[in-house]
PDB file of C-alpha atoms in Angstrom:
ATOM      1  CA  UNK Z  24      46.751 134.155  79.108  1.00 91.00           C
ATOM      2  CA  UNK Z  25      50.293 132.924  79.560  1.00 93.00           C
ATOM      3  CA  UNK Z  26      53.125 134.079  81.811  1.00 92.00           C
ATOM      4  CA  UNK Z  27      56.784 133.584  80.949  1.00 92.00           C
ATOM      5  CA  UNK Z  28      59.187 133.002  83.847  1.00 92.00           C
ATOM      6  CA  UNK Z  29      62.953 132.456  84.050  1.00 93.00           C
ATOM      7  CA  UNK Z  30      63.818 129.677  86.499  1.00 93.00           C
ATOM      8  CA  UNK Z  31      66.311 130.894  89.084  1.00 95.00           C
ATOM      9  CA  UNK Z  32      66.664 127.804  91.277  1.00 96.00           C
ATOM     10  CA  UNK Z  33      65.172 124.345  91.704  1.00 95.00           C
ATOM     11  CA  UNK Z  34      65.567 121.515  94.158  1.00 95.00           C
ATOM     12  CA  UNK Z  35      67.524 118.364  93.207  1.00 93.00           C
ATOM     13  CA  UNK Z  36      64.326 116.341  93.777  1.00 92.00           C
ATOM     14  CA  UNK Z  37      63.026 117.475  90.354  1.00 90.00           C
ATOM     15  CA  UNK Z  38      65.784 115.604  88.500  1.00 90.00           C
ATOM     16  CA  UNK Z  39      65.131 112.432  90.518  1.00 90.00           C
ATOM     17  CA  UNK Z  40      61.473 112.122  89.453  1.00 87.00           C
ATOM     18  CA  UNK Z  41      60.888 108.864  87.528  1.00 87.00           C
ATOM     19  CA  UNK Z  42      57.116 108.357  87.618  1.00 89.00           C
ATOM     20  CA  UNK Z  43      55.857 108.323  83.989  1.00 87.00           C
ATOM     21  CA  UNK Z  44      53.322 111.162  84.433  1.00 84.00           C
ATOM     22  CA  UNK Z  45      55.859 113.360  86.241  1.00 83.00           C
ATOM     23  CA  UNK Z  46      58.989 112.937  84.120  1.00 82.00           C
ATOM     24  CA  UNK Z  47      58.540 116.500  82.848  1.00 83.00           C
ATOM     25  CA  UNK Z  48      60.178 117.625  86.098  1.00 87.00           C
ATOM     26  CA  UNK Z  49      63.496 116.206  84.861  1.00 86.00           C
ATOM     27  CA  UNK Z  50      63.553 118.825  82.078  1.00 84.00           C
ATOM     28  CA  UNK Z  51      63.531 121.838  84.392  1.00 88.00           C
ATOM     29  CA  UNK Z  52      66.805 123.775  84.380  1.00 90.00           C
ATOM     30  CA  UNK Z  53      68.046 126.909  86.063  1.00 94.00           C
ATOM     31  CA  UNK Z  54      68.136 129.851  83.666  1.00 94.00           C
ATOM     32  CA  UNK Z  55      65.552 128.407  81.240  1.00 90.00           C
ATOM     33  CA  UNK Z  56      62.418 130.274  80.255  1.00 90.00           C
ATOM     34  CA  UNK Z  57      59.172 128.441  80.975  1.00 89.00           C
ATOM     35  CA  UNK Z  58      55.620 129.360  80.009  1.00 90.00           C
ATOM     36  CA  UNK Z  59      52.698 128.873  82.371  1.00 90.00           C
ATOM     37  CA  UNK Z  60      49.132 129.059  81.048  1.00 90.00           C
ATOM     38  CA  UNK Z  61      46.283 130.435  83.134  1.00 90.00           C
ATOM     39  CA  UNK Z  62      43.124 128.535  82.200  1.00 87.00           C
ATOM     40  CA  UNK Z  63      39.834 127.675  83.913  1.00 86.00           C
ATOM     41  CA  UNK Z  64      39.299 126.183  86.459  1.00 84.00           C
ATOM     42  CA  UNK Z  65      42.510 127.637  87.960  1.00 88.00           C
ATOM     43  CA  UNK Z  66      41.398 131.135  86.965  1.00 90.00           C
ATOM     44  CA  UNK Z  67      39.465 133.055  89.614  1.00 90.00           C
ATOM     45  CA  UNK Z  68      36.053 134.151  88.359  1.00 89.00           C
ATOM     46  CA  UNK Z  69      36.283 137.319  90.465  1.00 91.00           C
ATOM     47  CA  UNK Z  70      39.680 138.530  89.252  1.00 90.00           C
ATOM     48  CA  UNK Z  71      40.067 136.616  85.965  1.00 90.00           C
ATOM     49  CA  UNK Z  72      43.623 135.793  87.098  1.00 91.00           C
ATOM     50  CA  UNK Z  73      45.459 132.707  88.317  1.00 90.00           C
ATOM     51  CA  UNK Z  74      46.912 132.699  91.812  1.00 86.00           C
ATOM     52  CA  UNK Z  75      50.689 132.933  91.771  1.00 85.00           C
ATOM     53  CA  UNK Z  76      50.959 134.476  88.296  1.00 89.00           C
ATOM     54  CA  UNK Z  77      53.191 137.285  89.571  1.00 87.00           C
ATOM     55  CA  UNK Z  78      50.665 139.958  88.576  1.00 85.00           C
ATOM     56  CA  UNK Z  79      52.305 142.620  90.757  1.00 81.00           C
ATOM     57  CA  UNK Z  80      55.846 141.286  90.350  1.00 79.00           C
ATOM     58  CA  UNK Z  81      58.165 143.471  88.352  1.00 72.00           C
ATOM     59  CA  UNK Z  82      61.894 143.446  87.748  1.00 66.00           C
ATOM     60  CA  UNK Z  83      63.942 141.268  90.050  1.00 78.00           C
ATOM     61  CA  UNK Z  84      61.226 140.004  92.421  1.00 90.00           C
ATOM     62  CA  UNK Z  85      61.848 136.330  93.249  1.00 92.00           C
ATOM     63  CA  UNK Z  86      58.692 134.177  93.203  1.00 93.00           C
ATOM     64  CA  UNK Z  87      58.358 130.640  94.563  1.00 93.00           C
ATOM     65  CA  UNK Z  88      56.814 127.650  92.773  1.00 92.00           C
ATOM     66  CA  UNK Z  89      56.040 124.028  93.662  1.00 91.00           C
ATOM     67  CA  UNK Z  90      55.293 121.115  91.320  1.00 89.00           C
ATOM     68  CA  UNK Z  91      51.951 119.380  91.733  1.00 84.00           C
ATOM     69  CA  UNK Z  92      52.450 115.700  92.491  1.00 83.00           C
ATOM     70  CA  UNK Z  93      55.899 116.176  94.012  1.00 88.00           C
ATOM     71  CA  UNK Z  94      56.060 118.947  96.635  1.00 89.00           C
ATOM     72  CA  UNK Z  95      59.800 118.270  96.991  1.00 93.00           C
ATOM     73  CA  UNK Z  96      60.267 119.588  93.440  1.00 92.00           C
ATOM     74  CA  UNK Z  97      60.200 123.320  94.023  1.00 94.00           C
ATOM     75  CA  UNK Z  98      62.204 126.423  93.334  1.00 94.00           C
ATOM     76  CA  UNK Z  99      62.170 130.088  92.418  1.00 94.00           C
ATOM     77  CA  UNK Z 100      61.609 132.063  89.239  1.00 93.00           C
ATOM     78  CA  UNK Z 101      61.323 135.634  88.011  1.00 93.00           C
ATOM     79  CA  UNK Z 102      58.475 136.893  85.853  1.00 93.00           C
ATOM     80  CA  UNK Z 103      59.558 137.973  82.371  1.00 92.00           C
ATOM     81  CA  UNK Z 104      56.239 138.965  80.836  1.00 91.00           C
ATOM     82  CA  UNK Z 105      52.566 138.131  80.383  1.00 91.00           C
ATOM     83  CA  UNK Z 106      51.400 137.261  76.864  1.00 90.00           C
ATOM     84  CA  UNK Z 107      48.142 136.121  75.293  1.00 89.00           C
ATOM     85  CA  UNK Z 108      49.528 132.862  73.870  1.00 85.00           C
ATOM     86  CA  UNK Z 109      52.333 130.644  75.138  1.00 85.00           C
ATOM     87  CA  UNK Z 110      55.323 130.385  72.817  1.00 82.00           C
ATOM     88  CA  UNK Z 111      57.479 127.896  74.736  1.00 81.00           C
ATOM     89  CA  UNK Z 112      58.107 124.326  73.514  1.00 77.00           C
ATOM     90  CA  UNK Z 113      55.704 121.808  75.075  1.00 75.00           C
ATOM     91  CA  UNK Z 114      58.383 120.474  77.425  1.00 70.00           C
ATOM     92  CA  UNK Z 115      58.698 123.983  78.902  1.00 70.00           C
ATOM     93  CA  UNK Z 116      54.968 124.747  79.076  1.00 79.00           C
ATOM     94  CA  UNK Z 117      52.888 124.299  82.227  1.00 78.00           C
ATOM     95  CA  UNK Z 118      49.433 125.117  83.636  1.00 79.00           C
ATOM     96  CA  UNK Z 119      48.560 126.911  86.888  1.00 77.00           C
ATOM     97  CA  UNK Z 120      46.499 124.762  89.271  1.00 69.00           C
TER      98      UNK Z 120
END
């Protein structure tokens, strides 16, 4: 499944990332909608959910995220909805780990 989030804040360290495999961090912007896919092996076999997917978050609950590979690139987002298939452009699509 996929979860859509609206980015609320992000650290300036995201825009400074220049390593080729991590340049996607430069595209993060406050107020943008991002899609995050929950796929194995990140999915728990017991719950069939990914940790941090905001399952019980509704309305204005602020959730925290951190980029893998650059823990200084972090921020907050709000859950919009859970859907079966991600509909965001590739540059705004991510995977839970």
